[in-house]
Protein backbone atom coordinates (compact mmCIF):
# COMPACT_ATOMS: atom_id res chain seq x y z
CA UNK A 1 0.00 0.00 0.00
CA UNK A 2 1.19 3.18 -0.56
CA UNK A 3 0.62 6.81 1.27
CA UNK A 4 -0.48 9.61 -1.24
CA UNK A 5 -2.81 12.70 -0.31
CA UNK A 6 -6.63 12.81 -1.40
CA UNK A 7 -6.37 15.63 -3.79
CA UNK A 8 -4.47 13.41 -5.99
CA UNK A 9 -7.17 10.84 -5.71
CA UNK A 10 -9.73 10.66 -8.46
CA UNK A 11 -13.50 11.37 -7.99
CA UNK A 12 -14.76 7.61 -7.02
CA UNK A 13 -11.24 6.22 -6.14
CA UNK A 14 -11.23 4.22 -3.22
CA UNK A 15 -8.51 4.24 -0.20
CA UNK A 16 -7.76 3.62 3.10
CA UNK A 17 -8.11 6.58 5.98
CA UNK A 18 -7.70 5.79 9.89
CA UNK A 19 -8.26 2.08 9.23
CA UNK A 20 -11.46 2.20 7.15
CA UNK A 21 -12.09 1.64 3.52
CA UNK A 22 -13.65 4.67 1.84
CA UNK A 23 -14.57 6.46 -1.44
CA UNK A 24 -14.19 9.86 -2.77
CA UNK A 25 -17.16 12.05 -3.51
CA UNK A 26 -15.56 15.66 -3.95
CA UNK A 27 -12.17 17.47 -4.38
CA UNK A 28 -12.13 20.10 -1.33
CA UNK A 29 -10.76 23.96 -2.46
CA UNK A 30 -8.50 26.20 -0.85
CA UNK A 31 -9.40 26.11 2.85
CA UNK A 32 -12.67 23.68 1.45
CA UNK A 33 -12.47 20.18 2.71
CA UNK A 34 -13.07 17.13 0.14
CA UNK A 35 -15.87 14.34 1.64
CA UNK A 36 -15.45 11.15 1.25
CA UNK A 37 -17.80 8.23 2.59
CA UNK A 38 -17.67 5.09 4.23
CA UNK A 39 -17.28 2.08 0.90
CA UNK A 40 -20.64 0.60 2.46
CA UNK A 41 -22.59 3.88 3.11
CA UNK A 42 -25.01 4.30 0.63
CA UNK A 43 -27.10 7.59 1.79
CA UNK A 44 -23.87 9.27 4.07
CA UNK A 45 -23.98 12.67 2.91
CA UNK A 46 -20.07 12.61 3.33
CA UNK A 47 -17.35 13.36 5.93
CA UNK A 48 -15.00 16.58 5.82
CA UNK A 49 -10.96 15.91 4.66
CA UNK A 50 -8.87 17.87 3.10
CA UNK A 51 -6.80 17.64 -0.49
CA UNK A 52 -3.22 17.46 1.84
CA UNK A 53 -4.71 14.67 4.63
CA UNK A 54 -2.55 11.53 3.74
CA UNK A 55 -4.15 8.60 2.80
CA UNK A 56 -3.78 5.23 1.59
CA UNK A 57 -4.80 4.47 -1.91
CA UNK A 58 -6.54 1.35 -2.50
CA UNK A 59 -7.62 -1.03 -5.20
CA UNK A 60 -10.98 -2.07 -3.63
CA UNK A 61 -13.67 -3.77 -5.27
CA UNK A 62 -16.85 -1.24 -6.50
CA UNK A 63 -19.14 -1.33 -4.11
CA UNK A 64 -22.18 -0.61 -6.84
CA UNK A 65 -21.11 -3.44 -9.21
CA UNK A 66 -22.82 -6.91 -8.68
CA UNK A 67 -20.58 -9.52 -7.60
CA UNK A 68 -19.46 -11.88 -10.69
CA UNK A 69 -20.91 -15.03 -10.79
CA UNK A 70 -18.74 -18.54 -10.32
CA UNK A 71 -19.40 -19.88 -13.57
């Protein structure tokens, strides 16, 4: 895993922060935090971080996409 900050994180990419799998919903400004959301948390309206907070980027599996079936 590797530490970068959220502003260099896409819209929708996924990472790690304190421990918890998330996803990103909006670039913060100057001064303007970001939000992100819990992966699982469909109606959060988002939590505050901003562009310089380290996180850890992820490769996590969509959270909207059905699961592929066995066959």
């Amino acid at each position: 895993m590797r530490t970068t900050t959220f502003g260099t994180l896409p819209i929708g990419a996924t990472f790690y922060y304190l421990g918890h799998a998330a996803i990103k919903l909006v670039s913060g400004g100057l001064n303007t935090p970001g939000k992100f959301k819990g992966l699982h948390e469909s109606d959060h309206p988002g939590w505050n971080i901003y562009n310089g907070d380290a996180v850890i980027a992820a490769q996590l599996p969509d959270p909207n996409r059905e699961p592929s079936s066995p066959n």
